[in-house]
Every structure is written in structure tokens, then in C-alpha cells.
């Protein structure tokens, strides 16, 4: 596992584990996608068209959204963040000034501006395992994204009924992070991710020991592991108790560390 914890608004880590190792980040990518969309200044009320992809997706990109239907940019951004809708993230990039390639350039330029030296992006969805970052870099990204109320709100929306036109229809979307439904966590920003190459990933701002804290967890084992890892970090900050880690998770971590050591390159993705 790769992890980083910091007080929100401060990029200095209070905990790190393999925090500078560049690894695939899956749909955590969409936090940068949202940042680039909002910094573009394009109107959030503009209707965007969901065109068929101009290049094949790097992984399964199934979507319930109909080709050539339309949705307002703010709602496209909301479902990309809270429900990790890949077609939505793609459509945001496709409708960027200068087009899709200009959007990817803007993602990498923003990463460089934020000092994310272990980061690179090749697509806006996270479906490509070539989207790489480090846990420490993602603390910087989350802190920058947290300056935008829209990212805080959209990423923590529990449920949303999206309205489309041409043709007119609606679809329901749910948040991919169960912790947004728990008031005790005080989640103020959230994004999950998963690819086989990336494992389970989570970035989040939540209340811990009376403070807003940034938590970054990359390549956790199992569907619920990021939530469990976040819980252990919360207990540690609240009480000082570190808690125990399941044997399977420890084995998974040892195997991954061995794979990276064998590869001899921290930026190599491991299946």
C-alpha cells in the first residue's frame, strides 16, 4: 500500500508509507479532471453532448448514458466525481477549449504547477494504468481541489438524479464512497478508484481529531480495504491506537513491494 496523511491545507505529511512511489491511480484521476474543468472558466450551465469516443478506452468503459444525449456541464462534472462516471469525464475533456488533447496537456501542466513531480496523465478518466502519481503528490492535488466549493459538493453528493435531453430521460447515480453517508466522518471531499493495476484507491478530506485531514490510500487489497485503512488512520489520530492489519493485506503489501523491487523502477505498474 502507498499512503499519505496531512492536515488539510498543508502539504507536509504527518504520515507516509511509500508516499513518493509513482503508481497507477485509476479514477482518482478525476480530481485533476475536475480541477482543469473549473480552472478553464467554461460555463457550468452549458449543455454538453456525449459524443461517441474518438479513441478506444484503455479499459471497460461501459456507460448507461446514451450517445448524442446532452447534460449540463455542472451535472456532468458531478456524476464524474461522485459516481466515477467515465463517459462523463471523457465528455468533459472532449468539450474543453482546444479539445481532448489540450485537456490532457492542461492536466499535466497543472500537475507541474502544483509540484507533482511523480505524476503524469494520459487520459481524463483513470481507465489507463499509465496515469501515475504518488500519495504525496495527491495530497497536493486534493488541497488544490479543496479550494473549489463545487469539487467539495459534487464529490460528496450521496445520490443524484441526472437529467438529460435529446432525448429527454433521467438516470440515478450513487456515491462510490460509503463514508460520505456517515455524518461521523464529516467527509468534505472524496474520490475512489479501482483498476486491477492500481488496486483500491481513495483520496478524501474528512474530520479526524477535530481537524480536516487529507487521507490518500493507493493500492489497497479488497473492496473495503481503503475504508478499513481510513478507519485505522482515524483511530490513530483520535486515540493514538494504531490497530491491526489483516494477514491477507500484509501479504498483498509484501508481494507488491517485492514486485516493485524486482522491477527496479517505482513507475512500473504491476498486475
C-alpha positions as a Python dict, from the first residue, in 0.01 Angstrom:
ca = {
    (1, 'X'): (0, 0, 0),
    (2, 'X'): (101, 360, -61),
    (3, 'X'): (-36, 619, 180),
    (4, 'X'): (-10, 981, 286),
    (5, 'X'): (-187, 1182, 555),
    (6, 'X'): (-174, 1558, 607),
    (7, 'X'): (-372, 1834, 773),
    (8, 'X'): (-595, 1987, 505),
    (9, 'X'): (-438, 2295, 350),
    (10, 'X'): (-86, 2178, 435),
    (11, 'X'): (118, 1956, 203),
    (12, 'X'): (352, 1846, 484),
    (13, 'X'): (284, 1481, 567),
    (14, 'X'): (207, 1369, 920),
    (15, 'X'): (219, 1008, 798),
    (16, 'X'): (358, 848, 486),
    (17, 'X'): (411, 498, 354),
    (18, 'X'): (577, 458, 14),
    (19, 'X'): (447, 812, -31),
    (20, 'X'): (687, 900, -313),
    (21, 'X'): (635, 586, -524),
    (22, 'X'): (466, 654, -857),
    (23, 'X'): (182, 406, -914),
    (24, 'X'): (-138, 387, -1120),
    (25, 'X'): (-417, 590, -957),
    (26, 'X'): (-729, 479, -1151),
    (27, 'X'): (-1028, 712, -1110),
    (28, 'X'): (-857, 932, -852),
    (29, 'X'): (-752, 1093, -1182),
    (30, 'X'): (-1093, 1260, -1193),
    (31, 'X'): (-995, 1504, -917),
    (32, 'X'): (-747, 1659, -1161),
    (33, 'X'): (-1009, 1640, -1434),
    (34, 'X'): (-1244, 1845, -1216),
    (35, 'X'): (-973, 2097, -1133),
    (36, 'X'): (-891, 2154, -1501),
    (37, 'X'): (-1260, 2190, -1590),
    (38, 'X'): (-1320, 2455, -1324),
    (39, 'X'): (-1000, 2645, -1399),
    (40, 'X'): (-1093, 2659, -1767),
    (41, 'X'): (-1371, 2903, -1678),
    (42, 'X'): (-1615, 2736, -1917),
    (43, 'X'): (-1980, 2792, -1814),
    (44, 'X'): (-2114, 2524, -1582),
    (45, 'X'): (-2468, 2566, -1717),
    (46, 'X'): (-2365, 2487, -2077),
    (47, 'X'): (-2519, 2174, -2228),
    (48, 'X'): (-2255, 1920, -2337),
    (49, 'X'): (-2307, 1642, -2590),
    (50, 'X'): (-2196, 1286, -2516),
    (51, 'X'): (-2025, 1202, -2845),
    (52, 'X'): (-1902, 852, -2919),
    (53, 'X'): (-1538, 811, -2812),
    (54, 'X'): (-1285, 914, -3076),
    (55, 'X'): (-1032, 662, -2937),
    (56, 'X'): (-1094, 326, -2766),
    (57, 'X'): (-1095, 328, -2386),
    (58, 'X'): (-796, 160, -2219),
    (59, 'X'): (-1031, -50, -2003),
    (60, 'X'): (-1400, -130, -1973),
    (61, 'X'): (-1587, 197, -2028),
    (62, 'X'): (-1949, 80, -2012),
    (63, 'X'): (-2196, 362, -1951),
    (64, 'X'): (-2573, 390, -1925),
    (65, 'X'): (-2558, 735, -2087),
    (66, 'X'): (-2689, 744, -2442),
    (67, 'X'): (-2467, 857, -2728),
    (68, 'X'): (-2555, 1209, -2853),
    (69, 'X'): (-2766, 1296, -2548),
    (70, 'X'): (-2691, 1617, -2359),
    (71, 'X'): (-2637, 1723, -1996),
    (72, 'X'): (-2526, 2045, -1828),
    (73, 'X'): (-2152, 2068, -1759),
    (74, 'X'): (-2204, 2105, -1382),
    (75, 'X'): (-2404, 1781, -1371),
    (76, 'X'): (-2155, 1601, -1596),
    (77, 'X'): (-1885, 1706, -1351),
    (78, 'X'): (-2093, 1595, -1052),
    (79, 'X'): (-2150, 1241, -1180),
    (80, 'X'): (-1786, 1211, -1285),
    (81, 'X'): (-1680, 1286, -928),
    (82, 'X'): (-1943, 1126, -706),
    (83, 'X'): (-2027, 823, -919),
    (84, 'X'): (-1699, 799, -1113),
    (85, 'X'): (-1885, 805, -1446),
    (86, 'X'): (-1612, 751, -1707),
    (87, 'X'): (-1811, 871, -2007),
    (88, 'X'): (-1878, 1191, -1814),
    (89, 'X'): (-1509, 1251, -1750),
    (90, 'X'): (-1430, 1180, -2115),
    (91, 'X'): (-1702, 1421, -2228),
    (92, 'X'): (-1567, 1699, -2007),
    (93, 'X'): (-1228, 1661, -2173),
    (94, 'X'): (-1378, 1640, -2522),
    (95, 'X'): (-1558, 1973, -2463),
    (96, 'X'): (-1250, 2157, -2333),
    (97, 'X'): (-1125, 2460, -2531),
    (98, 'X'): (-881, 2314, -2781),
    (99, 'X'): (-1029, 1966, -2744),
    (100, 'X'): (-928, 1641, -2580),
    (101, 'X'): (-551, 1662, -2635),
    (102, 'X'): (-541, 2017, -2499),
    (103, 'X'): (-722, 1890, -2188),
    (104, 'X'): (-456, 1624, -2123),
    (105, 'X'): (-186, 1889, -2170),
    (106, 'X'): (-367, 2108, -1917),
    (107, 'X'): (-381, 1820, -1667),
    (108, 'X'): (-6, 1770, -1687),
    (109, 'X'): (65, 2143, -1679),
    (110, 'X'): (-144, 2177, -1362),
    (111, 'X'): (38, 1882, -1205),
    (112, 'X'): (371, 2052, -1280),
    (113, 'X'): (246, 2383, -1139),
    (114, 'X'): (146, 2207, -816),
    (115, 'X'): (490, 2045, -784),
    (116, 'X'): (356, 1695, -851),
    (117, 'X'): (688, 1568, -982),
    (118, 'X'): (593, 1197, -969),
    (119, 'X'): (275, 1242, -1170),
    (120, 'X'): (169, 1207, -1533),
    (121, 'X'): (-167, 1182, -1707),
    (122, 'X'): (-261, 1030, -2043),
    (123, 'X'): (-641, 1027, -2007),
    (124, 'X'): (-908, 1211, -1801),
    (125, 'X'): (-1093, 908, -1665),
    (126, 'X'): (-830, 692, -1496),
    (127, 'X'): (-911, 393, -1715),
    (128, 'X'): (-548, 391, -1831),
    (129, 'X'): (-291, 239, -1596),
    (130, 'X'): (-45, 490, -1745),
    (131, 'X'): (-198, 761, -1527),
    (132, 'X'): (58, 767, -1246),
    (133, 'X'): (104, 963, -926),
    (134, 'X'): (238, 936, -573),
    (135, 'X'): (49, 956, -246),
    (136, 'X'): (242, 1271, -154),
    (137, 'X'): (161, 1432, -490),
    (138, 'X'): (-207, 1355, -443),
    (139, 'X'): (-209, 1543, -112),
    (140, 'X'): (-108, 1849, -315),
    (141, 'X'): (-383, 1781, -567),
    (142, 'X'): (-653, 1733, -302),
    (143, 'X'): (-551, 2053, -123),
    (144, 'X'): (-572, 2247, -450),
    (145, 'X'): (-907, 2091, -540),
    (146, 'X'): (-1047, 2171, -195),
    (147, 'X'): (-1030, 2543, -280),
    (148, 'X'): (-1327, 2484, -513),
    (149, 'X'): (-1665, 2452, -336),
    (150, 'X'): (-1800, 2273, -644),
    (151, 'X'): (-1549, 1987, -605),
    (152, 'X'): (-1628, 1956, -236),
    (153, 'X'): (-2002, 1950, -302),
    (154, 'X'): (-2010, 1735, -613),
    (155, 'X'): (-1765, 1473, -485),
    (156, 'X'): (-1961, 1422, -161),
    (157, 'X'): (-2312, 1410, -312),
    (158, 'X'): (-2470, 1090, -182),
    (159, 'X'): (-2730, 1036, -453),
    (160, 'X'): (-2817, 1230, -767),
    (161, 'X'): (-3084, 1206, -1036),
    (162, 'X'): (-2926, 1329, -1358),
    (163, 'X'): (-3140, 1494, -1624),
    (164, 'X'): (-3056, 1451, -1993),
    (165, 'X'): (-3210, 1588, -2310),
    (166, 'X'): (-3228, 1497, -2681),
    (167, 'X'): (-3376, 1256, -2594),
    (168, 'X'): (-3520, 1353, -2257),
    (169, 'X'): (-3451, 1094, -1985),
    (170, 'X'): (-3302, 1066, -1635),
    (171, 'X'): (-3064, 831, -1454),
    (172, 'X'): (-2985, 778, -1087),
    (173, 'X'): (-2628, 789, -958),
    (174, 'X'): (-2478, 695, -619),
    (175, 'X'): (-2153, 789, -450),
    (176, 'X'): (-1876, 529, -470),
    (177, 'X'): (-1753, 612, -117),
    (178, 'X'): (-1982, 473, 155),
    (179, 'X'): (-1823, 705, 412),
    (180, 'X'): (-1995, 1013, 266),
    (181, 'X'): (-2318, 879, 417),
    (182, 'X'): (-2173, 870, 768),
    (183, 'X'): (-2200, 1204, 947),
    (184, 'X'): (-1936, 1098, 1199),
    (185, 'X'): (-1672, 1112, 926),
    (186, 'X'): (-1751, 1467, 809),
    (187, 'X'): (-1633, 1390, 456),
    (188, 'X'): (-1570, 1718, 274),
    (189, 'X'): (-1406, 1586, -47),
    (190, 'X'): (-1390, 1233, -183),
    (191, 'X'): (-1277, 1021, -476),
    (192, 'X'): (-1238, 647, -507),
    (193, 'X'): (-1070, 446, -780),
    (194, 'X'): (-1009, 93, -896),
    (195, 'X'): (-814, -84, -1169),
    (196, 'X'): (-652, -425, -1143),
    (197, 'X'): (-317, -248, -1190),
    (198, 'X'): (-398, 17, -929),
    (199, 'X'): (-581, -180, -661),
    (200, 'X'): (-839, 2, -448),
    (201, 'X'): (-767, 373, -414),
    (202, 'X'): (-916, 652, -205),
    (203, 'X'): (-846, 1022, -156),
    (204, 'X'): (-1054, 1209, 97),
    (205, 'X'): (-1081, 1507, 326),
    (206, 'X'): (-1258, 1417, 649),
    (207, 'X'): (-1276, 1519, 1013),
    (208, 'X'): (-1019, 1348, 1237),
    (209, 'X'): (-939, 1455, 1591),
    (210, 'X'): (-1127, 1781, 1535),
    (211, 'X'): (-938, 1876, 1218),
    (212, 'X'): (-993, 1839, 846),
    (213, 'X'): (-739, 1581, 731),
    (214, 'X'): (-633, 1471, 382),
    (215, 'X'): (-603, 1092, 350),
    (216, 'X'): (-456, 927, 40),
    (217, 'X'): (-463, 547, 10),
    (218, 'X'): (-339, 377, -308),
    (219, 'X'): (-332, 7, -399),
    (220, 'X'): (-526, -136, -106),
    (221, 'X'): (-637, -500, -113),
    (222, 'X'): (-1007, -578, -141),
    (223, 'X'): (-1320, -374, -195),
    (224, 'X'): (-1343, -248, 164),
    (225, 'X'): (-973, -210, 244),
    (226, 'X'): (-945, 167, 181),
    (227, 'X'): (-1236, 222, 421),
    (228, 'X'): (-1070, -2, 680),
    (229, 'X'): (-735, 169, 633),
    (230, 'X'): (-901, 510, 667),
    (231, 'X'): (-1068, 389, 986),
    (232, 'X'): (-732, 284, 1132),
    (233, 'X'): (-583, 624, 1048),
    (234, 'X'): (-881, 798, 1207),
    (235, 'X'): (-848, 592, 1526),
    (236, 'X'): (-474, 662, 1535),
    (237, 'X'): (-529, 1039, 1511),
    (238, 'X'): (-820, 1033, 1757),
    (239, 'X'): (-676, 795, 2019),
    (240, 'X'): (-316, 710, 1930),
    (241, 'X'): (-411, 344, 1878),
    (242, 'X'): (-267, 204, 1555),
    (243, 'X'): (-487, -106, 1531),
    (244, 'X'): (-417, -430, 1345),
    (245, 'X'): (-391, -513, 976),
    (246, 'X'): (-532, -835, 829),
    (247, 'X'): (-279, -1101, 736),
    (248, 'X'): (-404, -1109, 375),
    (249, 'X'): (-345, -735, 343),
    (250, 'X'): (6, -771, 483),
    (251, 'X'): (86, -1049, 234),
    (252, 'X'): (-53, -841, -51),
    (253, 'X'): (166, -547, 51),
    (254, 'X'): (476, -767, 76),
    (255, 'X'): (410, -917, -268),
    (256, 'X'): (363, -575, -425),
    (257, 'X'): (676, -436, -261),
    (258, 'X'): (872, -735, -389),
    (259, 'X'): (733, -682, -739),
    (260, 'X'): (839, -317, -740),
    (261, 'X'): (1182, -408, -608),
    (262, 'X'): (1224, -671, -879),
    (263, 'X'): (1116, -425, -1146),
    (264, 'X'): (1371, -178, -1014),
    (265, 'X'): (1154, 112, -1120),
    (266, 'X'): (890, 272, -899),
    (267, 'X'): (689, 392, -1200),
    (268, 'X'): (623, 43, -1338),
    (269, 'X'): (264, -72, -1294),
    (270, 'X'): (216, -420, -1152),
    (271, 'X'): (-74, -653, -1229),
}
